[in-house]
mmCIF file of C-alpha atoms in Angstrom:
data_model
loop_
_atom_site.group_PDB
_atom_site.id
_atom_site.type_symbol
_atom_site.label_atom_id
_atom_site.label_comp_id
_atom_site.label_asym_id
_atom_site.label_seq_id
_atom_site.Cartn_x
_atom_site.Cartn_y
_atom_site.Cartn_z
ATOM 1 C CA MET A 122 101.550 64.625 120.513
ATOM 2 C CA LYS A 123 98.876 61.837 120.368
ATOM 3 C CA LYS A 124 99.519 61.163 124.126
ATOM 4 C CA LEU A 125 99.390 65.142 124.761
ATOM 5 C CA PHE A 126 95.761 64.674 122.761
ATOM 6 C CA VAL A 127 94.724 62.087 124.912
ATOM 7 C CA VAL A 128 95.856 63.597 128.323
ATOM 8 C CA GLY A 129 93.983 66.640 127.369
ATOM 9 C CA LEU A 130 90.869 64.683 126.068
ATOM 10 C CA ALA A 131 90.713 63.127 129.564
ATOM 11 C CA ALA A 132 91.288 66.416 131.528
ATOM 12 C CA LEU A 133 88.251 67.686 129.619
ATOM 13 C CA LEU A 134 86.008 64.774 130.458
ATOM 14 C CA LEU A 135 86.829 64.817 134.051
ATOM 15 C CA VAL A 136 86.113 68.529 134.356
ATOM 16 C CA ALA A 137 82.664 67.432 132.646
ATOM 17 C CA PHE A 138 81.867 64.558 134.686
ATOM 18 C CA ALA A 139 83.743 64.722 138.062
ATOM 19 C CA VAL A 140 83.150 68.289 139.540
ATOM 20 C CA PRO A 141 80.654 69.184 141.998
ATOM 21 C CA ALA A 142 77.059 70.096 141.094
ATOM 22 C CA MET A 143 76.951 73.486 141.982
ATOM 23 C CA ALA A 144 79.982 74.194 139.368
ATOM 24 C CA ASP A 145 79.285 75.614 135.715
ATOM 25 C CA VAL A 146 80.962 73.101 133.190
ATOM 26 C CA LYS A 147 80.510 73.606 129.388
ATOM 27 C CA ILE A 148 82.618 71.505 126.713
ATOM 28 C CA GLY A 149 82.669 72.210 123.013
ATOM 29 C CA GLY A 150 84.548 72.121 119.840
ATOM 30 C CA ILE A 151 85.011 73.384 116.376
ATOM 31 C CA ILE A 152 86.224 71.479 113.413
ATOM 32 C CA PHE A 153 87.340 73.249 110.235
ATOM 33 C CA THR A 154 87.859 71.800 106.849
ATOM 34 C CA ASP A 155 89.704 73.686 103.797
ATOM 35 C CA PHE A 156 89.046 72.788 100.433
ATOM 36 C CA TYR A 157 90.637 75.504 98.390
ATOM 37 C CA TYR A 158 92.600 76.084 94.972
ATOM 38 C CA ILE A 159 95.377 78.310 95.179
ATOM 39 C CA ASN A 160 97.369 79.960 92.293
ATOM 40 C CA ARG A 161 100.764 82.157 92.496
ATOM 41 C CA ASP A 162 102.336 83.696 89.689
ATOM 42 C CA LYS A 163 105.726 83.142 88.559
ATOM 43 C CA ASN A 164 107.364 85.690 90.677
ATOM 44 C CA ASN A 165 105.669 85.117 93.895
ATOM 45 C CA LEU A 166 107.497 84.792 97.234
ATOM 46 C CA PHE A 167 106.119 81.896 98.346
ATOM 47 C CA ASN A 168 106.089 80.050 94.899
ATOM 48 C CA PRO A 169 107.920 76.996 95.058
ATOM 49 C CA GLN A 170 109.138 77.214 91.731
ATOM 50 C CA ARG A 171 110.146 80.959 92.045
ATOM 51 C CA GLY A 172 112.954 81.482 89.620
ATOM 52 C CA THR A 173 112.046 79.103 87.045
ATOM 53 C CA GLY A 174 109.571 81.293 85.196
ATOM 54 C CA LEU A 175 106.667 78.922 86.232
ATOM 55 C CA SER A 176 103.615 79.805 87.861
ATOM 56 C CA TYR A 177 102.110 77.348 90.854
ATOM 57 C CA THR A 178 98.743 76.028 91.089
ATOM 58 C CA ASN A 179 97.226 73.616 93.643
ATOM 59 C CA THR A 180 94.144 72.041 95.399
ATOM 60 C CA ALA A 181 94.106 71.250 98.899
ATOM 61 C CA ILE A 182 91.637 69.589 101.358
ATOM 62 C CA GLN A 183 93.102 69.978 104.944
ATOM 63 C CA VAL A 184 92.296 70.329 108.459
ATOM 64 C CA PRO A 185 94.372 73.078 110.023
ATOM 65 C CA ASN A 186 94.924 72.968 113.794
ATOM 66 C CA ILE A 187 92.549 75.938 114.534
ATOM 67 C CA THR A 188 90.459 72.792 114.914
ATOM 68 C CA ARG A 189 89.647 72.764 118.681
ATOM 69 C CA LEU A 190 88.271 71.132 121.846
ATOM 70 C CA TYR A 191 87.619 73.325 124.717
ATOM 71 C CA GLY A 192 86.292 72.964 128.353
ATOM 72 C CA ARG A 193 85.070 75.775 130.788
ATOM 73 C CA TRP A 194 84.307 75.332 134.131
ATOM 74 C CA THR A 195 83.394 77.949 137.140
ATOM 75 C CA ASN A 196 82.359 77.959 140.618
ATOM 76 C CA GLU A 197 80.513 79.806 143.409
ATOM 77 C CA ASP A 198 83.066 81.835 144.333
ATOM 78 C CA ASN A 199 83.754 83.227 140.750
ATOM 79 C CA VAL A 200 86.649 81.320 140.011
ATOM 80 C CA GLY A 201 87.236 79.660 136.799
ATOM 81 C CA MET A 202 89.336 78.027 134.364
ATOM 82 C CA TYR A 203 89.447 77.536 130.598
ATOM 83 C CA ILE A 204 91.648 74.890 128.507
ATOM 84 C CA GLU A 205 91.605 74.728 124.593
ATOM 85 C CA PHE A 206 93.448 72.039 122.418
ATOM 86 C CA GLY A 207 94.097 73.315 118.563
ATOM 87 C CA LEU A 208 93.930 69.727 116.799
ATOM 88 C CA GLY A 209 94.671 68.972 112.990
ATOM 89 C CA GLN A 210 97.679 69.437 110.646
ATOM 90 C CA GLY A 211 100.347 71.898 112.066
ATOM 91 C CA GLY A 212 102.882 74.001 110.345
ATOM 92 C CA GLY A 213 103.966 73.469 106.589
ATOM 93 C CA GLY A 214 102.567 74.028 103.298
ATOM 94 C CA ILE A 215 100.343 72.289 100.633
ATOM 95 C CA ASP A 216 102.979 69.685 99.654
ATOM 96 C CA ALA A 217 103.683 68.957 103.393
ATOM 97 C CA SER A 218 102.895 65.197 104.349
ATOM 98 C CA SER A 219 99.402 64.902 105.596
ATOM 99 C CA SER A 220 100.025 61.621 107.405
ATOM 100 C CA ASP A 221 99.449 61.033 111.066
ATOM 101 C CA ASP A 222 102.910 62.693 112.074
ATOM 102 C CA GLN A 223 101.881 65.840 110.806
ATOM 103 C CA ASN A 224 98.879 66.057 112.818
ATOM 104 C CA SER A 225 99.233 67.657 116.323
ATOM 105 C CA ALA A 226 97.553 68.415 119.453
ATOM 106 C CA VAL A 227 98.529 72.055 120.659
ATOM 107 C CA VAL A 228 97.722 74.031 123.671
ATOM 108 C CA ARG A 229 95.824 77.197 122.614
ATOM 109 C CA HIS A 230 94.725 78.388 125.969
ATOM 110 C CA ALA A 231 95.126 77.041 129.766
ATOM 111 C CA TYR A 232 94.227 79.757 132.124
ATOM 112 C CA GLY A 233 92.013 80.713 135.129
ATOM 113 C CA TRP A 234 90.590 83.581 136.552
ATOM 114 C CA TRP A 235 89.118 85.216 139.852
ATOM 115 C CA ASP A 236 86.290 87.869 139.890
ATOM 116 C CA VAL A 237 87.597 89.315 142.870
ATOM 117 C CA ASN A 238 84.398 91.720 142.934
ATOM 118 C CA PRO A 239 82.428 92.988 139.948
ATOM 119 C CA MET A 240 84.959 95.730 139.174
ATOM 120 C CA PHE A 241 88.152 93.884 138.715
ATOM 121 C CA GLN A 242 89.438 90.542 137.876
ATOM 122 C CA ILE A 243 92.645 88.665 137.891
ATOM 123 C CA MET A 244 93.850 86.183 135.212
ATOM 124 C CA ALA A 245 96.963 84.003 135.176
ATOM 125 C CA GLY A 246 97.881 81.465 132.251
ATOM 126 C CA HIS A 247 98.336 80.874 128.802
ATOM 127 C CA SER A 248 95.931 82.697 126.329
ATOM 128 C CA THR A 249 95.511 85.658 124.279
ATOM 129 C CA THR A 250 96.673 89.069 125.155
ATOM 130 C CA PRO A 251 94.512 92.026 125.391
ATOM 131 C CA PHE A 252 96.525 94.108 122.672
ATOM 132 C CA SER A 253 94.809 94.329 119.003
ATOM 133 C CA PRO A 254 91.902 92.033 119.674
ATOM 134 C CA LEU A 255 90.014 92.399 116.524
ATOM 135 C CA ASN A 256 90.378 90.399 113.212
ATOM 136 C CA PRO A 257 88.884 90.192 109.827
ATOM 137 C CA GLU A 258 86.862 87.289 108.657
ATOM 138 C CA GLN A 259 89.370 85.710 106.498
ATOM 139 C CA LEU A 260 89.799 82.177 107.340
ATOM 140 C CA LEU A 261 90.750 80.056 104.561
ATOM 141 C CA GLY A 262 94.413 78.995 103.861
ATOM 142 C CA THR A 263 95.932 78.359 107.269
ATOM 143 C CA ARG A 264 98.155 75.409 105.828
ATOM 144 C CA SER A 265 98.639 77.605 102.018
ATOM 145 C CA GLY A 266 102.604 78.135 102.616
ATOM 146 C CA SER A 267 102.239 81.710 103.659
ATOM 147 C CA VAL A 268 99.941 81.345 106.576
ATOM 148 C CA ASN A 269 96.601 82.738 105.213
ATOM 149 C CA ILE A 270 94.354 83.212 108.507
ATOM 150 C CA ILE A 271 92.704 86.313 109.890
ATOM 151 C CA GLY A 272 94.889 88.317 107.366
ATOM 152 C CA VAL A 273 97.776 88.333 109.001
ATOM 153 C CA GLY A 274 101.194 89.619 106.986
ATOM 154 C CA TYR A 275 98.381 91.530 104.819
ATOM 155 C CA GLY A 276 96.758 93.986 107.366
ATOM 156 C CA ASP A 277 96.182 92.162 110.680
ATOM 157 C CA TYR A 278 98.656 91.892 113.502
ATOM 158 C CA TYR A 279 97.818 89.214 116.336
ATOM 159 C CA ALA A 280 99.336 89.475 119.478
ATOM 160 C CA GLY A 281 99.520 86.038 120.394
ATOM 161 C CA ARG A 282 98.635 83.558 122.953
ATOM 162 C CA PHE A 283 101.491 83.484 125.607
ATOM 163 C CA ALA A 284 101.820 82.960 129.453
ATOM 164 C CA GLN A 285 100.903 86.123 131.390
ATOM 165 C CA VAL A 286 99.378 87.518 134.335
ATOM 166 C CA ARG A 287 96.475 90.197 133.543
ATOM 167 C CA GLY A 288 94.578 92.435 135.614
ATOM 168 C CA THR A 289 91.074 93.826 134.363
ATOM 169 C CA PHE A 290 89.632 96.872 135.576
ATOM 170 C CA ASN A 291 85.646 97.313 134.892
ATOM 171 C CA PHE A 292 84.048 100.694 134.675
ATOM 172 C CA ALA A 293 80.293 100.670 134.440
ATOM 173 C CA LYS A 294 80.108 98.604 131.491
ATOM 174 C CA VAL A 295 81.237 101.563 129.344
ATOM 175 C CA ALA A 296 84.774 100.875 129.642
ATOM 176 C CA LYS A 297 87.477 98.660 130.882
ATOM 177 C CA LEU A 298 91.178 98.923 131.524
ATOM 178 C CA GLU A 299 93.278 95.363 130.709
ATOM 179 C CA ILE A 300 97.006 95.275 131.834
ATOM 180 C CA ALA A 301 98.819 92.157 130.922
ATOM 181 C CA LEU A 302 102.418 91.382 131.982
ATOM 182 C CA VAL A 303 103.421 88.723 129.183
ATOM 183 C CA ASP A 304 106.459 86.559 129.022
ATOM 184 C CA PRO A 305 108.965 88.440 127.256
ATOM 185 C CA ASN A 306 110.973 85.602 125.616
ATOM 186 C CA GLY A 307 110.978 84.861 121.832
ATOM 187 C CA ALA A 308 110.303 86.447 118.725
ATOM 188 C CA GLN A 309 107.626 87.113 115.846
ATOM 189 C CA SER A 310 106.920 83.882 114.050
ATOM 190 C CA ALA A 311 107.964 84.964 110.621
ATOM 191 C CA GLY A 312 111.668 84.641 111.392
ATOM 192 C CA GLY A 313 112.250 87.878 113.583
ATOM 193 C CA GLN A 314 115.236 87.353 115.783
ATOM 194 C CA PHE A 315 115.301 88.397 119.400
ATOM 195 C CA TYR A 316 117.874 91.016 118.538
ATOM 196 C CA PRO A 317 119.340 92.456 115.421
ATOM 197 C CA THR A 318 121.653 90.635 112.811
ATOM 198 C CA GLY A 319 125.054 90.675 114.493
ATOM 199 C CA TYR A 320 124.090 90.434 118.084
ATOM 200 C CA THR A 321 125.329 87.518 119.735
ATOM 201 C CA ALA A 322 123.401 87.638 123.293
ATOM 202 C CA ASN A 323 120.280 89.368 124.811
ATOM 203 C CA ASN A 324 118.374 89.868 127.908
ATOM 204 C CA THR A 325 115.302 91.195 129.698
ATOM 205 C CA LEU A 326 114.642 92.836 132.772
ATOM 206 C CA MET A 327 110.754 93.346 132.492
ATOM 207 C CA PRO A 328 108.096 91.298 130.977
ATOM 208 C CA ARG A 329 106.324 92.793 128.077
ATOM 209 C CA VAL A 330 103.265 95.052 128.860
ATOM 210 C CA ASP A 331 100.065 94.939 126.995
ATOM 211 C CA VAL A 332 97.389 97.561 127.529
ATOM 212 C CA SER A 333 93.846 97.780 126.227
ATOM 213 C CA VAL A 334 91.122 100.047 126.940
ATOM 214 C CA PRO A 335 87.896 98.755 125.234
ATOM 215 C CA ILE A 336 85.268 101.537 125.058
ATOM 216 C CA TYR A 337 81.413 100.719 124.472
ATOM 217 C CA LEU A 338 79.348 103.542 123.089
ATOM 218 C CA GLY A 339 76.185 101.616 122.298
ATOM 219 C CA PRO A 340 76.676 100.235 118.912
ATOM 220 C CA VAL A 341 80.018 101.537 118.665
ATOM 221 C CA HIS A 342 82.984 99.834 120.006
ATOM 222 C CA LEU A 343 86.551 101.183 120.099
ATOM 223 C CA TYR A 344 89.846 99.449 121.207
ATOM 224 C CA PRO A 345 92.969 101.681 121.739
ATOM 225 C CA GLY A 346 95.834 99.912 123.098
ATOM 226 C CA ILE A 347 99.703 99.806 123.272
ATOM 227 C CA LEU A 348 102.414 97.085 123.420
ATOM 228 C CA TRP A 349 105.935 97.921 124.891
ATOM 229 C CA GLN A 350 109.085 95.387 125.289
ATOM 230 C CA ARG A 351 112.674 96.238 125.819
ATOM 231 C CA ARG A 352 115.676 94.033 125.376
ATOM 232 C CA GLY A 353 119.160 94.593 126.527
ATOM 233 C CA VAL A 354 122.108 93.184 124.591
ATOM 234 C CA ASP A 355 125.541 92.445 126.163
ATOM 235 C CA GLY A 356 128.909 92.507 124.390
ATOM 236 C CA ALA A 357 127.587 93.407 121.188
ATOM 237 C CA SER A 358 129.508 95.105 118.280
ATOM 238 C CA TYR A 359 129.770 95.523 114.764
ATOM 239 C CA ILE A 360 132.936 95.653 112.915
ATOM 240 C CA GLY A 361 134.980 97.296 115.638
ATOM 241 C CA HIS A 362 132.106 99.767 116.130
ATOM 242 C CA PRO A 363 130.006 100.207 119.297
ATOM 243 C CA VAL A 364 126.117 99.086 119.141
ATOM 244 C CA ASP A 365 123.495 100.337 121.238
ATOM 245 C CA SER A 366 122.501 98.179 124.128
ATOM 246 C CA THR A 367 118.722 98.048 123.789
ATOM 247 C CA VAL A 368 116.249 97.198 121.479
ATOM 248 C CA THR A 369 112.724 98.588 121.976
ATOM 249 C CA THR A 370 109.631 97.044 120.596
ATOM 250 C CA TRP A 371 106.533 99.345 120.762
ATOM 251 C CA ILE A 372 102.965 99.075 118.647
ATOM 252 C CA ALA A 373 100.258 101.318 119.155
ATOM 253 C CA THR A 374 96.738 100.212 117.952
ATOM 254 C CA ILE A 375 93.068 101.572 117.461
ATOM 255 C CA GLY A 376 90.344 99.119 116.393
ATOM 256 C CA THR A 377 86.642 99.649 116.062
ATOM 257 C CA LYS A 378 83.251 97.435 115.579
ATOM 258 C CA MET A 379 80.028 99.111 114.840
ATOM 259 C CA GLY A 380 76.660 97.367 113.545
ATOM 260 C CA PHE A 381 73.571 99.051 113.032
ATOM 261 C CA GLY A 382 70.802 96.522 111.789
ATOM 262 C CA PRO A 383 72.055 94.060 109.006
ATOM 263 C CA PHE A 384 75.048 96.238 108.301
ATOM 264 C CA ALA A 385 78.321 95.833 110.316
ATOM 265 C CA PHE A 386 81.866 97.336 110.136
ATOM 266 C CA SER A 387 85.022 96.539 111.903
ATOM 267 C CA GLY A 388 88.928 97.677 111.154
ATOM 268 C CA GLU A 389 92.212 98.218 113.056
ATOM 269 C CA PHE A 390 95.188 100.257 112.678
ATOM 270 C CA ASN A 391 98.676 99.223 114.074
ATOM 271 C CA TYR A 392 101.635 101.489 113.941
ATOM 272 C CA GLY A 393 105.389 100.877 115.855
ATOM 273 C CA GLU A 394 108.845 99.925 115.601
ATOM 274 C CA ASN A 395 110.638 96.520 115.765
ATOM 275 C CA TRP A 396 107.770 94.120 115.504
ATOM 276 C CA GLY A 397 109.868 91.197 114.889
ATOM 277 C CA ASN A 398 111.780 91.591 118.209
ATOM 278 C CA THR A 399 108.889 90.312 120.308
ATOM 279 C CA ARG A 400 106.260 87.295 119.759
ATOM 280 C CA GLY A 401 103.367 87.590 118.082
ATOM 281 C CA LEU A 402 101.795 86.739 114.502
ATOM 282 C CA ALA A 403 102.383 89.491 112.050
ATOM 283 C CA GLY A 404 102.454 87.023 109.086
ATOM 284 C CA TYR A 405 105.021 85.711 106.594
ATOM 285 C CA SER A 406 104.677 88.326 104.157
ATOM 286 C CA GLN A 407 108.286 90.425 103.185
ATOM 287 C CA PRO A 408 106.797 93.459 105.630
ATOM 288 C CA ALA A 409 106.653 90.907 108.465
ATOM 289 C CA ARG A 410 109.974 89.171 107.729
ATOM 290 C CA VAL A 411 112.147 92.389 107.676
ATOM 291 C CA SER A 412 110.389 94.057 110.883
ATOM 292 C CA SER A 413 113.050 93.283 113.351
ATOM 293 C CA ALA A 414 115.492 96.018 114.117
ATOM 294 C CA SER A 415 118.730 96.067 111.996
ATOM 295 C CA LEU A 416 122.194 97.466 112.026
ATOM 296 C CA LYS A 417 123.403 100.220 110.056
ATOM 297 C CA ARG A 418 126.596 100.813 108.576
ATOM 298 C CA ASP A 419 128.347 102.214 111.616
ATOM 299 C CA GLY A 420 126.798 99.574 113.936
ATOM 300 C CA ALA A 421 123.987 101.507 115.563
ATOM 301 C CA ILE A 422 120.656 100.246 115.825
ATOM 302 C CA ASN A 423 118.171 100.835 113.047
ATOM 303 C CA ASN A 424 114.518 100.709 114.169
ATOM 304 C CA ALA A 425 112.011 98.894 111.836
ATOM 305 C CA GLU A 426 109.352 101.176 111.272
ATOM 306 C CA THR A 427 105.925 98.968 110.330
ATOM 307 C CA TYR A 428 102.237 99.761 110.042
ATOM 308 C CA SER A 429 99.321 97.550 109.166
ATOM 309 C CA TRP A 430 95.552 98.094 108.816
ATOM 310 C CA TRP A 431 92.310 96.385 107.503
ATOM 311 C CA VAL A 432 88.576 96.989 107.195
ATOM 312 C CA ASP A 433 85.816 94.266 107.004
ATOM 313 C CA LEU A 434 82.551 95.565 105.788
ATOM 314 C CA ALA A 435 79.671 92.957 106.284
ATOM 315 C CA TYR A 436 75.571 92.885 105.423
ATOM 316 C CA LYS A 437 73.529 90.142 106.833
ATOM 317 C CA PHE A 438 70.997 88.751 104.595
ATOM 318 C CA GLY A 439 69.187 86.055 107.192
ATOM 319 C CA PRO A 440 71.558 83.045 107.253
ATOM 320 C CA ILE A 441 74.154 84.561 104.779
ATOM 321 C CA THR A 442 76.715 87.235 106.037
ATOM 322 C CA PRO A 443 79.049 88.420 102.946
ATOM 323 C CA ASN A 444 82.268 90.267 104.395
ATOM 324 C CA LEU A 445 84.257 92.626 101.622
ATOM 325 C CA ILE A 446 87.959 92.786 103.210
ATOM 326 C CA TYR A 447 90.885 94.891 102.494
ATOM 327 C CA GLY A 448 94.282 95.479 104.116
ATOM 328 C CA GLN A 449 97.763 96.152 103.854
ATOM 329 C CA MET A 450 100.985 96.427 105.723
ATOM 330 C CA LYS A 451 104.485 98.107 105.293
ATOM 331 C CA THR A 452 107.828 98.191 106.654
ATOM 332 C CA LYS A 453 110.779 100.710 106.376
ATOM 333 C CA ASN A 454 114.146 99.296 107.526
ATOM 334 C CA LYS A 455 117.635 99.160 106.482
ATOM 335 C CA ALA A 456 119.398 96.887 104.867
ATOM 336 C CA PHE A 457 122.063 95.125 107.085
ATOM 337 C CA GLY A 458 125.199 96.746 107.433
ATOM 338 C CA THR A 459 124.388 99.320 104.946
ATOM 339 C CA ASP A 460 122.588 102.853 105.082
ATOM 340 C CA LEU A 461 120.435 101.573 102.337
ATOM 341 C CA SER A 462 116.674 102.019 102.940
ATOM 342 C CA THR A 463 114.637 99.167 102.354
ATOM 343 C CA ASP A 464 110.680 99.086 101.772
ATOM 344 C CA ALA A 465 108.402 96.311 101.617
ATOM 345 C CA LYS A 466 104.576 96.575 101.122
ATOM 346 C CA SER A 467 101.743 93.744 100.814
ATOM 347 C CA GLN A 468 98.047 94.193 100.608
ATOM 348 C CA MET A 469 94.841 91.909 100.507
ATOM 349 C CA TYR A 470 91.359 92.103 99.139
ATOM 350 C CA GLY A 471 88.724 89.754 98.706
ATOM 351 C CA ILE A 472 85.288 88.356 100.000
ATOM 352 C CA SER A 473 84.598 85.922 102.821
ATOM 353 C CA VAL A 474 80.710 84.797 102.948
ATOM 354 C CA PRO A 475 79.704 82.534 105.935
ATOM 355 C CA ILE A 476 76.776 80.661 105.517
ATOM 356 C CA ASP A 477 74.927 78.954 108.374
ATOM 357 C CA LEU A 478 72.866 75.913 106.747
ATOM 358 C CA ALA A 479 71.861 74.253 110.036
ATOM 359 C CA LYS A 480 72.488 74.320 113.707
ATOM 360 C CA GLY A 481 76.181 73.824 113.897
ATOM 361 C CA PHE A 482 76.934 73.723 110.493
ATOM 362 C CA ARG A 483 78.586 76.381 108.506
ATOM 363 C CA LEU A 484 79.746 76.764 104.878
ATOM 364 C CA ARG A 485 82.286 79.633 104.161
ATOM 365 C CA PRO A 486 83.051 80.476 100.209
ATOM 366 C CA GLU A 487 85.979 82.643 100.142
ATOM 367 C CA LEU A 488 87.972 84.388 97.436
ATOM 368 C CA MET A 489 90.995 86.495 98.480
ATOM 369 C CA TRP A 490 93.762 87.891 96.092
ATOM 370 C CA TYR A 491 97.108 88.705 97.937
ATOM 371 C CA ASP A 492 99.525 90.907 96.654
ATOM 372 C CA ASP A 493 103.253 90.701 98.080
ATOM 373 C CA GLY A 494 104.430 93.834 96.005
ATOM 374 C CA ASP A 495 107.760 95.025 95.189
ATOM 375 C CA TYR A 496 110.795 94.961 97.733
ATOM 376 C CA LYS A 497 112.728 98.142 97.324
ATOM 377 C CA THR A 498 116.182 98.740 98.246
ATOM 378 C CA ASP A 499 117.983 102.176 97.553
ATOM 379 C CA THR A 500 120.367 102.236 94.357
ATOM 380 C CA LEU A 501 119.309 98.462 93.574
ATOM 381 C CA PRO A 502 116.789 96.925 91.196
ATOM 382 C CA SER A 503 113.321 96.226 92.888
ATOM 383 C CA GLN A 504 112.505 92.468 93.545
ATOM 384 C CA ASN A 505 109.051 91.886 92.316
ATOM 385 C CA LEU A 506 107.505 89.509 95.023
ATOM 386 C CA GLY A 507 104.547 88.711 92.926
ATOM 387 C CA LYS A 508 100.845 87.743 93.696
ATOM 388 C CA TYR A 509 98.517 85.018 94.078
ATOM 389 C CA MET A 510 94.782 83.950 94.655
ATOM 390 C CA ILE A 511 93.033 81.703 97.033
ATOM 391 C CA ALA A 512 89.545 80.599 96.242
ATOM 392 C CA GLY A 513 87.610 77.575 97.777
ATOM 393 C CA VAL A 514 85.077 76.990 100.877
ATOM 394 C CA GLN A 515 85.541 75.973 104.326
ATOM 395 C CA PHE A 516 83.506 73.606 106.162
ATOM 396 C CA GLN A 517 82.639 74.526 110.173
ATOM 397 C CA ILE A 518 81.201 72.360 112.352
ATOM 398 C CA THR A 519 80.318 73.339 115.986
ATOM 399 C CA PHE A 520 79.101 71.705 119.067
#
């Protein structure tokens, strides 16, 4: 990883100093430092002492790998590229080692584009997809052990950064159509599988398709979209029963962002089936963990049904912008190999307050509560997955 970082840094410096004078070049970076206290009750899903009757508390100071270094280059033919590396501590929880071998350099973005004309752009490379583009202002706790970043698992769905080919059609600054063909291999990072438990093989004939149609109506912006992917499974069976040969993932989204003077509102709603059978970041909460298609008693596929939504209310007082945040996520599914229905729901609520103290220096106090709810299964006792709180401050330095 150190070699990757050195190579990436050298590449950005070459972009900055070795391109022709007519090119437009920008380099920059952001350093995030999380300083927080976490308290998990005795039942919490992510409590390392769960089952002992003990709660869990800890304090952490971390540099998560949302810290990044980037470079952007364009030329006179409307061709450009963007490269961004994430730097800092990678996966794991508070108790994971913070020694050098836990730090990493990862490629967040590596893509290029050509503005063919004012109405059409083609893009190719590794980046975010156009689907579900909005996120709440929740940033503290990436390495908390429950991946607390932009509210994933508790209301937000992040479609991910993957290899893709994308076309963007612009319509007179009022709207645009974005269509991305995305690499279909992999599964949702919370532990979802390519195929339901019990399958032994899978294949895909088509890439994943992400579509978004941003609409700009003065101070009101709307972001409708849809994600679709289908996987085929060969030779699958369960206890002698034939099993359907396809698993389809689809998610519909609608987001909005609006501002009126110092007041701002943003929110997003996502609904669909089999989220866990495609790549993305839906979080690590129980609704995310059980969002893959399952098998019923007769071996037929049961489509996991999931929704998530969040709202963020903000009001700007000079350099201070308090954000009130609420979100929730829910999944209905079947317990593997049975006809027993399952139900999992999570929610979050709290406040995040970015404060711009100087040019390039931002402080973000944040206080959030997370509720992992009860995991319910027909005829069986519910499992209380508990609650937890994260309180602290994030330092952000930008150049």
